[in-house]
Amino acid sequence: MNASPRRKELTRLAAQLFVQEGFDKTTVRMLAQEMGIKSGSLFHHFKDKQEILAAVIEEGTHNALRIARRALESSPADPEARLRTMARAHLETLFTDRNAHVVALFEWRRLDDEAKAHLSHLRDAYEALWVDVIDAALEAGLIHGDRFLVSRFVLGALNWTVRWYDPAGPRTPDDLADELVAMIIPMKR
Amino acid sequence: MNASPRRKELTRLAAQLFVQEGFDKTTVRMLAQEMGIKSGSLFHHFKDKQEILAAVIEEGTHNALRIARRALESSPADPEARLRTMARAHLETLFTDRNAHVVALFEWRRLDDEAKAHLSHLRDAYEALWVDVIDAALEAGLIHGDRFLVSRFVLGALNWTVRWYDPAGPRTPDDLADELVAMIIPMKR
DNA sequence: CTCTTACACTAGCGCTTGCTTGGTTACTCA
DNA sequence: TGAGTAACCAAGCAAGCGCTAGTGTAAGAG
C-alpha cells in the first residue's frame, strides 16, 4: 500500500523489536520510542498494531520473491545449479532481511484473517519457485523421494537456520546452502 | 517438582491453549475456565503464569528423552538403523505430545532465565543422543558432510514438520522419518 | 472430635494495554 | 502570503491484565 521512505524505516525498526520481544510483548509505546516519536503519533502512519505486523511481513516476503527470481534468471539451467541457486537465494534473503523473516516465520499466526489471505498469495508465489526447481531435480534423477516431502524437508532445514546460524561465525550462508545441497544429492564427493 | 495427576492434567490443558492462542495471548482467566475453576484458584497449583509454561515444556522434553532412550535400547546396532530409530522416535514424541512440543519450540523465549537454565540441561541431554547417532553414521560413511551442520539440518527438517504435517493424512510419522533418512543416505534405492 | 491439608471461591487492587481526541508545528505550493 | 497537508504531541479513556487477600468447605489423620 503506502510505501513512503519514512514508513519503510519505521517498518524496519518494528521488525527488529518484534524479533527481540515478540509481537505481543512489543507495546505501541516501545515501538514509538524506538522510532523517536510518541505512541499516539504512531497511528498516523499505521491504522493499528496489526497493520505494522502486516507491513513487516509483506516487505520481507516481497524481497524474498524478488531476490529468488533474479537469482534464477542468471543461474545456469541444469537442475543441480538451479537447486543450489534457490538454496543460496533463500539463505541470502533470510539473513539480509533476517528480522522481517523471523517475524514472518514465527508471528504469522498473529495476523488477522484479512492480512493472512492477502499475504498467503505472496508466499505461495515464492513456494511455487521451489516446487519448480525441485520437480526438475527429481525428474533429472538428481534427488529421490516424494516431491511434497522433499520440498518440505528442505525448506524446513533452511528456515530452521535462523534459530542457530551465527553470521559472525566462520561459515557464510552460501556455505550452508552448498552443504545442504550436497547432503541430499548422492555421490557428489 | 510437583507431579500430582491433577497438576499434570492442568498442564496438558494449558499446553493446548498455549498452542491455540500463544503464551502471551492466553490469559489466566482463559486457563482457569478451561480447567473448570476460577482464575484465583489457579495460583494454588502454580506459583505464577511462568511456572505453567515451564511445566508444559518440562513435561514435553522429559517425555522426548524417555522415548528416545527406550527406542535406542531396542534398536539394532548398525548406524543406519539407529539413525532411522532416532528420526522415528523424534517424530513419535513430536506428535503424541504435539502441543507441549510446539510450545517448547516456539515459546521458549518467554521463559525467565532461571527456568531456561534448568530446562536447557534437559534439552542438551536429548540433543546429545542425536550427536552420538550422527557421529556414528558419519564414521561409517553412511552420510557425508559437517557433523554440526548435518545434525542442525536434520533436526530443523524434523521440527518443521509440526508446521505442515497432518496426522489425518495418508502418511504416518514413521513414513516421514523413513523418507528423510532415505533422502540423506545416498544410493539406497 | 478436633486439626490439618488441599482446593476452591469472591472481590478487587494496581498497572498496562491499544487506541482516540483535539490541537500544534513545519513544510509545500499556488 | 495564505491555504493545505503531513507529521507530531499531550492527555487520557475503557478494557483487560497478572496476581493477592481473605474466606469457606470437605476429606483424611491423630
Short mmCIF file of C-alpha atoms (C1' of nucleotides) in Angstrom, two decimals:
data_model
loop_
_atom_site.label_atom_id
_atom_site.label_comp_id
_atom_site.label_asym_id
_atom_site.label_seq_id
_atom_site.Cartn_x
_atom_site.Cartn_y
_atom_site.Cartn_z
CA MET A 1 0.00 0.00 0.00
CA ASN A 2 1.69 3.15 1.28
CA ALA A 3 5.44 2.91 0.71
CA SER A 4 6.87 6.23 1.86
CA PRO A 5 10.52 6.04 2.91
CA ARG A 6 9.53 7.10 6.42
CA ARG A 7 7.10 4.21 6.69
CA LYS A 8 9.71 1.80 5.39
CA GLU A 9 12.15 2.88 8.06
CA LEU A 10 9.50 2.54 10.76
CA THR A 11 8.69 -0.92 9.46
CA ARG A 12 12.33 -1.91 9.70
CA LEU A 13 12.54 -0.75 13.30
CA ALA A 14 9.32 -2.56 14.14
CA ALA A 15 10.69 -5.80 12.73
CA GLN A 16 13.71 -5.53 14.98
CA LEU A 17 11.57 -5.04 18.07
CA PHE A 18 9.17 -7.81 17.12
CA VAL A 19 12.12 -10.20 16.92
CA GLN A 20 13.65 -9.03 20.19
CA GLU A 21 10.46 -9.09 22.23
CA GLY A 22 7.86 -10.95 20.22
CA PHE A 23 4.84 -9.27 18.68
CA ASP A 24 2.56 -9.50 21.68
CA LYS A 25 5.13 -8.23 24.16
CA THR A 26 6.02 -5.28 21.97
CA THR A 27 3.84 -2.35 23.05
CA VAL A 28 2.98 0.60 20.87
CA ARG A 29 4.90 2.72 23.37
CA MET A 30 8.06 0.69 22.82
CA LEU A 31 7.63 0.98 19.08
CA ALA A 32 7.11 4.72 19.28
CA GLN A 33 10.14 5.24 21.49
CA GLU A 34 12.35 3.26 19.13
CA MET A 35 11.07 5.44 16.31
CA GLY A 36 11.68 8.65 18.23
CA ILE A 37 8.04 9.70 18.41
CA LYS A 38 5.19 9.44 20.91
CA SER A 39 2.84 6.48 20.96
CA GLY A 40 -0.11 8.46 19.66
CA SER A 41 1.78 9.63 16.58
CA LEU A 42 2.29 6.04 15.56
CA PHE A 43 -1.30 5.80 14.45
CA HIS A 44 -0.76 8.47 11.89
CA HIS A 45 1.44 6.04 9.96
CA PHE A 46 -0.37 2.80 10.67
CA LYS A 47 -4.06 2.17 11.20
CA ASP A 48 -3.40 -0.18 14.11
CA LYS A 49 -0.77 -2.52 15.54
CA GLN A 50 -1.85 -5.33 13.25
CA GLU A 51 -1.04 -3.25 10.20
CA ILE A 52 2.56 -2.82 11.38
CA LEU A 53 2.93 -6.57 11.57
CA ALA A 54 1.46 -6.99 8.11
CA ALA A 55 3.81 -4.34 6.73
CA VAL A 56 6.84 -6.12 8.18
CA ILE A 57 5.86 -9.47 6.71
CA GLU A 58 4.85 -8.05 3.34
CA GLU A 59 8.18 -6.25 2.99
CA GLY A 60 10.16 -9.40 3.81
CA THR A 61 8.22 -11.73 1.56
CA HIS A 62 8.32 -9.27 -1.29
CA ASN A 63 12.09 -9.07 -1.10
CA ALA A 64 12.41 -12.84 -0.95
CA LEU A 65 10.42 -13.20 -4.12
CA ARG A 66 12.43 -10.52 -5.92
CA ILE A 67 15.80 -11.97 -4.93
CA ALA A 68 14.86 -15.53 -5.84
CA ARG A 69 13.53 -14.53 -9.25
CA ARG A 70 16.60 -12.52 -10.09
CA ALA A 71 18.89 -15.32 -8.95
CA LEU A 72 17.09 -17.88 -11.08
CA GLU A 73 17.34 -15.64 -14.15
CA SER A 74 21.12 -15.55 -14.00
CA SER A 75 21.53 -19.19 -12.99
CA PRO A 76 22.81 -22.00 -15.23
CA ALA A 77 19.97 -24.14 -16.49
CA ASP A 78 20.96 -27.55 -15.15
CA PRO A 79 18.85 -28.83 -12.24
CA GLU A 80 21.69 -29.07 -9.77
CA ALA A 81 22.81 -25.48 -10.31
CA ARG A 82 19.22 -24.27 -10.02
CA LEU A 83 18.77 -26.18 -6.78
CA ARG A 84 21.91 -24.63 -5.38
CA THR A 85 20.81 -21.22 -6.62
CA MET A 86 17.47 -21.45 -4.83
CA ALA A 87 19.09 -22.62 -1.59
CA ARG A 88 21.60 -19.78 -1.74
CA ALA A 89 18.95 -17.20 -2.58
CA HIS A 90 16.78 -18.46 0.26
CA LEU A 91 19.53 -18.05 2.81
CA GLU A 92 20.61 -14.75 1.34
CA THR A 93 17.17 -13.22 1.90
CA LEU A 94 16.82 -14.94 5.23
CA PHE A 95 19.91 -13.23 6.58
CA THR A 96 19.89 -9.85 4.86
CA ASP A 97 16.26 -9.38 5.92
CA ARG A 98 16.60 -11.57 8.97
CA ASN A 99 14.29 -9.63 11.26
CA ALA A 100 11.45 -9.46 8.79
CA HIS A 101 11.70 -13.17 8.03
CA VAL A 102 11.88 -14.26 11.64
CA VAL A 103 8.70 -12.29 12.17
CA ALA A 104 7.10 -13.83 9.09
CA LEU A 105 8.01 -17.35 10.24
CA PHE A 106 7.11 -17.08 13.89
CA GLU A 107 4.44 -14.39 14.19
CA TRP A 108 2.31 -15.36 11.21
CA ARG A 109 -0.47 -16.58 13.49
CA ARG A 110 -0.94 -13.10 14.93
CA LEU A 111 -2.15 -11.71 11.61
CA ASP A 112 -5.87 -11.22 11.24
CA ASP A 113 -7.69 -13.23 8.58
CA GLU A 114 -7.73 -10.47 6.02
CA ALA A 115 -3.98 -9.88 6.16
CA LYS A 116 -3.36 -13.61 6.14
CA ALA A 117 -5.35 -14.05 2.95
CA HIS A 118 -3.50 -11.23 1.24
CA LEU A 119 -0.03 -12.38 2.27
CA SER A 120 -0.70 -16.04 1.53
CA HIS A 121 -0.67 -15.22 -2.16
CA LEU A 122 2.78 -13.70 -1.93
CA ARG A 123 4.07 -16.70 -0.02
CA ASP A 124 2.51 -19.16 -2.43
CA ALA A 125 4.18 -17.41 -5.35
CA TYR A 126 7.51 -17.86 -3.61
CA GLU A 127 6.94 -21.52 -2.83
CA ALA A 128 5.96 -22.15 -6.41
CA LEU A 129 9.52 -21.28 -7.42
CA TRP A 130 10.77 -24.01 -5.13
CA VAL A 131 8.34 -26.58 -6.41
CA ASP A 132 9.52 -25.99 -9.99
CA VAL A 133 13.17 -26.39 -9.08
CA ILE A 134 12.60 -29.50 -7.02
CA ASP A 135 10.43 -31.11 -9.66
CA ALA A 136 13.19 -30.61 -12.20
CA ALA A 137 15.74 -32.13 -9.85
CA LEU A 138 13.51 -35.15 -9.28
CA GLU A 139 12.90 -35.67 -13.00
CA ALA A 140 16.61 -35.48 -13.66
CA GLY A 141 17.12 -38.20 -11.06
CA LEU A 142 19.28 -35.82 -9.09
CA ILE A 143 17.42 -36.44 -5.87
CA HIS A 144 14.89 -39.07 -4.92
CA GLY A 145 11.74 -39.25 -2.84
CA ASP A 146 8.31 -37.70 -2.69
CA ARG A 147 8.22 -34.20 -4.19
CA PHE A 148 5.97 -32.85 -1.46
CA LEU A 149 8.04 -34.26 1.36
CA VAL A 150 11.38 -33.31 -0.16
CA SER A 151 10.41 -29.67 -0.53
CA ARG A 152 9.03 -29.52 2.99
CA PHE A 153 12.15 -31.09 4.45
CA VAL A 154 14.46 -28.78 2.52
CA LEU A 155 12.52 -25.63 3.40
CA GLY A 156 12.31 -26.77 7.00
CA ALA A 157 16.05 -27.30 7.24
CA LEU A 158 16.71 -23.91 5.65
CA ASN A 159 14.18 -21.96 7.69
CA TRP A 160 15.39 -23.52 10.90
CA THR A 161 18.82 -21.97 10.34
CA VAL A 162 17.52 -18.69 11.76
CA ARG A 163 17.45 -20.46 15.12
CA TRP A 164 21.12 -21.34 15.24
CA TYR A 165 23.14 -19.70 12.48
CA ASP A 166 25.61 -17.05 13.58
CA PRO A 167 26.71 -14.73 10.74
CA ALA A 168 29.80 -13.82 12.76
CA GLY A 169 30.98 -17.42 12.60
CA PRO A 170 33.34 -18.93 10.02
CA ARG A 171 30.65 -20.12 7.62
CA THR A 172 28.89 -17.98 5.02
CA PRO A 173 25.25 -18.53 4.11
CA ASP A 174 26.48 -19.85 0.76
CA ASP A 175 28.50 -22.49 2.60
CA LEU A 176 25.35 -23.63 4.36
CA ALA A 177 23.42 -23.81 1.12
CA ASP A 178 26.13 -25.84 -0.58
CA GLU A 179 26.36 -28.26 2.35
CA LEU A 180 22.63 -28.83 2.34
CA VAL A 181 22.55 -29.49 -1.39
CA ALA A 182 25.50 -31.86 -1.07
CA MET A 183 23.69 -33.65 1.74
CA ILE A 184 20.68 -34.53 -0.37
CA ILE A 185 22.47 -35.22 -3.64
CA PRO A 186 24.00 -38.70 -3.57
CA MET A 187 27.58 -39.40 -4.65
CA LYS A 188 28.76 -35.91 -5.15
CA ARG A 189 32.11 -36.11 -3.39
CA MET B 1 8.84 -30.74 41.01
CA ASN B 2 5.23 -31.38 41.99
CA ALA B 3 3.78 -34.08 39.78
CA SER B 4 0.26 -34.72 41.09
CA PRO B 5 -2.12 -36.15 38.50
CA ARG B 6 -4.28 -33.05 38.86
CA ARG B 7 -1.36 -30.81 38.02
CA LYS B 8 -0.45 -32.98 35.05
CA GLU B 9 -3.92 -32.65 33.63
CA LEU B 10 -3.89 -28.89 34.13
CA THR B 11 -0.54 -28.76 32.36
CA ARG B 12 -1.95 -30.67 29.43
CA LEU B 13 -4.85 -28.24 29.10
CA ALA B 14 -2.50 -25.28 29.35
CA ALA B 15 -0.36 -26.67 26.55
CA GLN B 16 -3.38 -26.87 24.30
CA LEU B 17 -4.34 -23.26 24.99
CA PHE B 18 -0.78 -22.02 24.56
CA VAL B 19 -0.70 -23.59 21.11
CA GLN B 20 -4.12 -22.25 20.11
CA GLU B 21 -3.59 -18.69 21.32
CA GLY B 22 0.11 -18.27 22.03
CA PHE B 23 1.51 -17.87 25.51
CA ASP B 24 1.14 -14.11 25.75
CA LYS B 25 -2.41 -14.04 24.46
CA THR B 26 -3.50 -16.77 26.84
CA THR B 27 -4.84 -15.12 30.00
CA VAL B 28 -5.02 -16.74 33.40
CA ARG B 29 -8.78 -16.39 33.15
CA MET B 30 -8.85 -18.42 29.93
CA LEU B 31 -6.66 -21.07 31.52
CA ALA B 32 -8.88 -21.23 34.61
CA GLN B 33 -12.05 -21.53 32.57
CA GLU B 34 -10.61 -24.36 30.50
CA MET B 35 -9.71 -26.09 33.75
CA GLY B 36 -13.16 -25.58 35.22
CA ILE B 37 -12.06 -23.33 38.07
CA LYS B 38 -11.84 -19.59 38.77
CA SER B 39 -8.74 -17.61 37.92
CA GLY B 40 -7.74 -17.11 41.55
CA SER B 41 -7.71 -20.84 42.24
CA LEU B 42 -5.12 -21.33 39.52
CA PHE B 43 -2.43 -19.90 41.77
CA HIS B 44 -2.91 -22.67 44.24
CA HIS B 45 -1.43 -25.07 41.68
CA PHE B 46 1.14 -22.81 40.06
CA LYS B 47 3.15 -20.01 41.59
CA ASP B 48 2.64 -17.79 38.55
CA LYS B 49 1.92 -17.91 34.82
CA GLN B 50 5.59 -18.51 34.04
CA GLU B 51 5.58 -21.70 36.05
CA ILE B 52 2.77 -23.11 33.92
CA LEU B 53 4.85 -22.55 30.82
CA ALA B 54 7.86 -24.20 32.42
CA ALA B 55 5.74 -27.17 33.47
CA VAL B 56 4.47 -27.66 29.93
CA ILE B 57 7.93 -27.59 28.43
CA GLU B 58 9.49 -29.76 31.11
CA GLU B 59 6.82 -32.41 30.65
CA GLY B 60 7.32 -32.49 26.88
CA THR B 61 11.10 -32.58 26.92
CA HIS B 62 11.12 -35.23 29.63
CA ASN B 63 8.92 -37.48 27.53
CA ALA B 64 11.07 -36.94 24.46
CA LEU B 65 14.15 -38.04 26.33
CA ARG B 66 12.43 -41.11 27.73
CA ILE B 67 11.03 -42.23 24.39
CA ALA B 68 14.31 -41.74 22.54
CA ARG B 69 16.33 -43.65 25.13
CA ARG B 70 13.92 -46.55 25.14
CA ALA B 71 13.85 -46.65 21.34
CA LEU B 72 17.65 -46.72 21.12
CA GLU B 73 17.84 -49.57 23.62
CA SER B 74 15.75 -51.87 21.47
CA SER B 75 17.26 -50.73 18.18
CA PRO B 76 19.67 -52.76 16.03
CA ALA B 77 23.23 -51.58 16.45
CA ASP B 78 24.10 -50.61 12.88
CA PRO B 79 24.34 -46.86 12.22
CA GLU B 80 21.60 -46.74 9.63
CA ALA B 81 19.06 -48.44 11.86
CA ARG B 82 19.98 -46.17 14.75
CA LEU B 83 19.56 -43.11 12.55
CA ARG B 84 16.14 -44.29 11.48
CA THR B 85 15.27 -45.10 15.07
CA MET B 86 16.12 -41.60 16.26
CA ALA B 87 14.17 -39.97 13.44
CA ARG B 88 11.16 -42.15 14.18
CA ALA B 89 11.37 -41.53 17.91
CA HIS B 90 11.66 -37.80 17.32
CA LEU B 91 8.51 -37.66 15.24
CA GLU B 92 6.71 -40.04 17.58
CA THR B 93 7.19 -37.69 20.54
CA LEU B 94 6.57 -34.66 18.41
CA PHE B 95 3.10 -35.86 17.50
CA THR B 96 1.96 -37.70 20.59
CA ASP B 97 2.93 -34.70 22.71
CA ARG B 98 2.39 -32.24 19.91
CA ASN B 99 1.06 -29.36 22.00
CA ALA B 100 3.86 -29.49 24.54
CA HIS B 101 6.50 -29.60 21.83
CA VAL B 102 5.05 -26.78 19.79
CA VAL B 103 5.14 -24.71 22.96
CA ALA B 104 8.71 -25.79 23.67
CA LEU B 105 9.81 -24.89 20.15
CA PHE B 106 8.01 -21.59 19.75
CA GLU B 107 7.54 -20.15 23.22
CA TRP B 108 10.96 -20.93 24.65
CA ARG B 109 11.89 -17.25 24.65
CA ARG B 110 9.09 -16.44 27.08
CA LEU B 111 10.74 -18.46 29.87
CA ASP B 112 12.56 -16.49 32.52
CA ASP B 113 16.30 -17.04 32.89
CA GLU B 114 16.05 -19.44 35.79
CA ALA B 115 13.65 -21.78 34.01
CA LYS B 116 15.69 -21.53 30.83
CA ALA B 117 18.84 -22.64 32.63
CA HIS B 118 17.07 -25.59 34.21
CA LEU B 119 15.40 -26.77 31.02
CA SER B 120 18.50 -26.27 28.88
CA HIS B 121 20.07 -29.24 30.62
CA LEU B 122 17.18 -31.48 29.70
CA ARG B 123 17.32 -30.34 26.10
CA ASP B 124 21.07 -30.76 25.89
CA ALA B 125 20.75 -34.32 27.15
CA TYR B 126 18.32 -35.01 24.34
CA GLU B 127 20.49 -33.44 21.67
CA ALA B 128 23.46 -35.45 22.87
CA LEU B 129 21.62 -38.60 21.78
CA TRP B 130 21.40 -37.17 18.29
CA VAL B 131 25.02 -36.18 18.15
CA ASP B 132 26.07 -39.73 19.02
CA VAL B 133 23.92 -41.29 16.35
CA ILE B 134 25.01 -38.84 13.68
CA ASP B 135 28.68 -39.21 14.53
CA ALA B 136 28.39 -42.95 14.13
CA ALA B 137 26.68 -42.54 10.78
CA LEU B 138 29.41 -40.20 9.59
CA GLU B 139 32.20 -42.54 10.71
CA ALA B 140 30.55 -45.43 8.94
CA GLY B 141 30.50 -43.33 5.77
CA LEU B 142 26.73 -43.59 5.70
CA ILE B 143 26.27 -39.87 5.30
CA HIS B 144 28.70 -37.12 4.47
CA GLY B 145 29.25 -33.52 5.47
CA ASP B 146 29.96 -31.49 8.57
CA ARG B 147 28.66 -33.15 11.74
CA PHE B 148 27.40 -29.88 13.17
CA LEU B 149 25.60 -28.83 10.03
CA VAL B 150 24.14 -32.24 9.33
CA SER B 151 22.55 -32.53 12.76
CA ARG B 152 21.16 -28.99 12.55
CA PHE B 153 19.67 -29.62 9.13
CA VAL B 154 18.14 -32.91 10.15
CA LEU B 155 16.64 -31.55 13.36
CA GLY B 156 15.41 -28.49 11.50
CA ALA B 157 13.66 -30.59 8.87
CA LEU B 158 12.08 -32.76 11.56
CA ASN B 159 10.98 -29.95 13.86
CA TRP B 160 9.50 -28.02 10.97
CA THR B 161 7.05 -30.87 10.37
CA VAL B 162 4.85 -29.52 13.15
CA ARG B 163 4.07 -26.65 10.81
CA TRP B 164 2.64 -28.71 7.99
CA TYR B 165 2.13 -32.37 8.93
CA ASP B 166 -1.47 -33.51 9.18
CA PRO B 167 -1.88 -36.75 11.18
CA ALA B 168 -5.23 -37.33 9.47
CA GLY B 169 -3.46 -37.60 6.11
CA PRO B 170 -2.26 -40.78 4.42
CA ARG B 171 1.28 -40.72 5.82
CA THR B 172 2.33 -41.93 9.25
CA PRO B 173 5.10 -40.24 11.21
CA ASP B 174 7.21 -43.33 10.54
CA ASP B 175 6.78 -42.76 6.82
CA LEU B 176 8.14 -39.26 7.22
CA ALA B 177 11.12 -40.47 9.22
CA ASP B 178 11.96 -43.12 6.66
CA GLU B 179 11.69 -40.64 3.77
CA LEU B 180 14.01 -38.21 5.47
CA VAL B 181 16.61 -40.86 6.19
CA ALA B 182 16.37 -42.09 2.60
CA MET B 183 16.85 -38.53 1.41
CA ILE B 184 20.16 -38.07 3.14
CA ILE B 185 21.56 -41.57 2.62
CA PRO B 186 22.93 -41.92 -0.92
CA MET B 187 22.20 -44.90 -3.14
CA LYS B 188 19.65 -46.67 -1.03
CA ARG B 189 17.08 -47.38 -3.65
"C1'" DC C 1 -13.83 -34.89 67.64
"C1'" DT C 2 -10.56 -31.83 66.57
"C1'" DC C 3 -6.51 -30.37 63.46
"C1'" DT C 4 -4.54 -30.18 59.16
"C1'" DT C 5 -4.29 -30.01 54.41
"C1'" DA C 6 -5.88 -29.40 49.70
"C1'" DC C 7 -8.67 -27.00 46.83
"C1'" DA C 8 -11.82 -23.74 45.65
"C1'" DC C 9 -14.30 -19.24 45.96
"C1'" DT C 10 -15.30 -13.82 45.78
"C1'" DA C 11 -13.68 -9.42 45.27
"C1'" DG C 12 -10.77 -6.30 43.70
"C1'" DC C 13 -6.04 -3.68 43.52
"C1'" DG C 14 -2.64 -1.58 40.79
"C1'" DC C 15 -0.99 -1.39 36.47
"C1'" DT C 16 -0.56 -1.67 31.37
"C1'" DT C 17 -2.67 -2.13 27.10
"C1'" DG C 18 -4.18 -0.39 22.26
"C1'" DC C 19 -6.12 3.38 20.66
"C1'" DT C 20 -8.70 8.18 20.35
"C1'" DT C 21 -9.19 13.03 20.65
"C1'" DG C 22 -8.22 17.77 19.81
"C1'" DG C 23 -4.81 20.72 18.95
"C1'" DT C 24 0.08 22.38 17.35
"C1'" DT C 25 4.07 22.74 14.26
"C1'" DA C 26 6.65 22.75 9.89
"C1'" DC C 27 6.77 22.43 5.14
"C1'" DT C 28 4.94 22.85 0.24
"C1'" DC C 29 3.00 25.12 -3.46
"C1'" DA C 30 -0.25 28.32 -5.76
"C1'" DT D 1 1.05 35.39 1.75
"C1'" DG D 2 -2.03 32.23 2.82
"C1'" DA D 3 -4.22 27.57 2.29
"C1'" DG D 4 -3.48 22.81 2.60
"C1'" DT D 5 -1.33 18.85 4.40
"C1'" DA D 6 1.77 15.56 6.67
"C1'" DA D 7 3.73 14.74 10.99
"C1'" DC D 8 3.68 15.10 15.58
"C1'" DC D 9 2.25 15.86 20.73
"C1'" DA D 10 -0.21 15.84 25.40
"C1'" DA D 11 -3.70 13.79 27.81
"C1'" DG D 12 -6.41 10.26 28.87
"C1'" DC D 13 -10.24 6.55 28.36
"C1'" DA D 14 -12.05 1.93 28.69
"C1'" DA D 15 -10.77 -2.57 28.92
"C1'" DG D 16 -8.12 -6.14 30.30
"C1'" DC D 17 -4.06 -7.91 32.63
"C1'" DG D 18 -1.48 -10.90 36.43
"C1'" DC D 19 -1.91 -11.63 40.86
"C1'" DT D 20 -3.31 -11.18 46.07
"C1'" DA D 21 -6.11 -11.32 50.26
"C1'" DG D 22 -9.23 -13.32 52.94
"C1'" DT D 23 -12.63 -16.90 53.47
"C1'" DG D 24 -15.27 -21.39 53.01
"C1'" DT D 25 -15.52 -26.38 52.77
"C1'" DA D 26 -14.77 -31.18 52.58
"C1'" DA D 27 -11.85 -35.21 53.45
"C1'" DG D 28 -8.42 -37.69 55.90
"C1'" DA D 29 -5.09 -38.14 60.17
"C1'" DG D 30 -4.29 -38.16 65.13
#
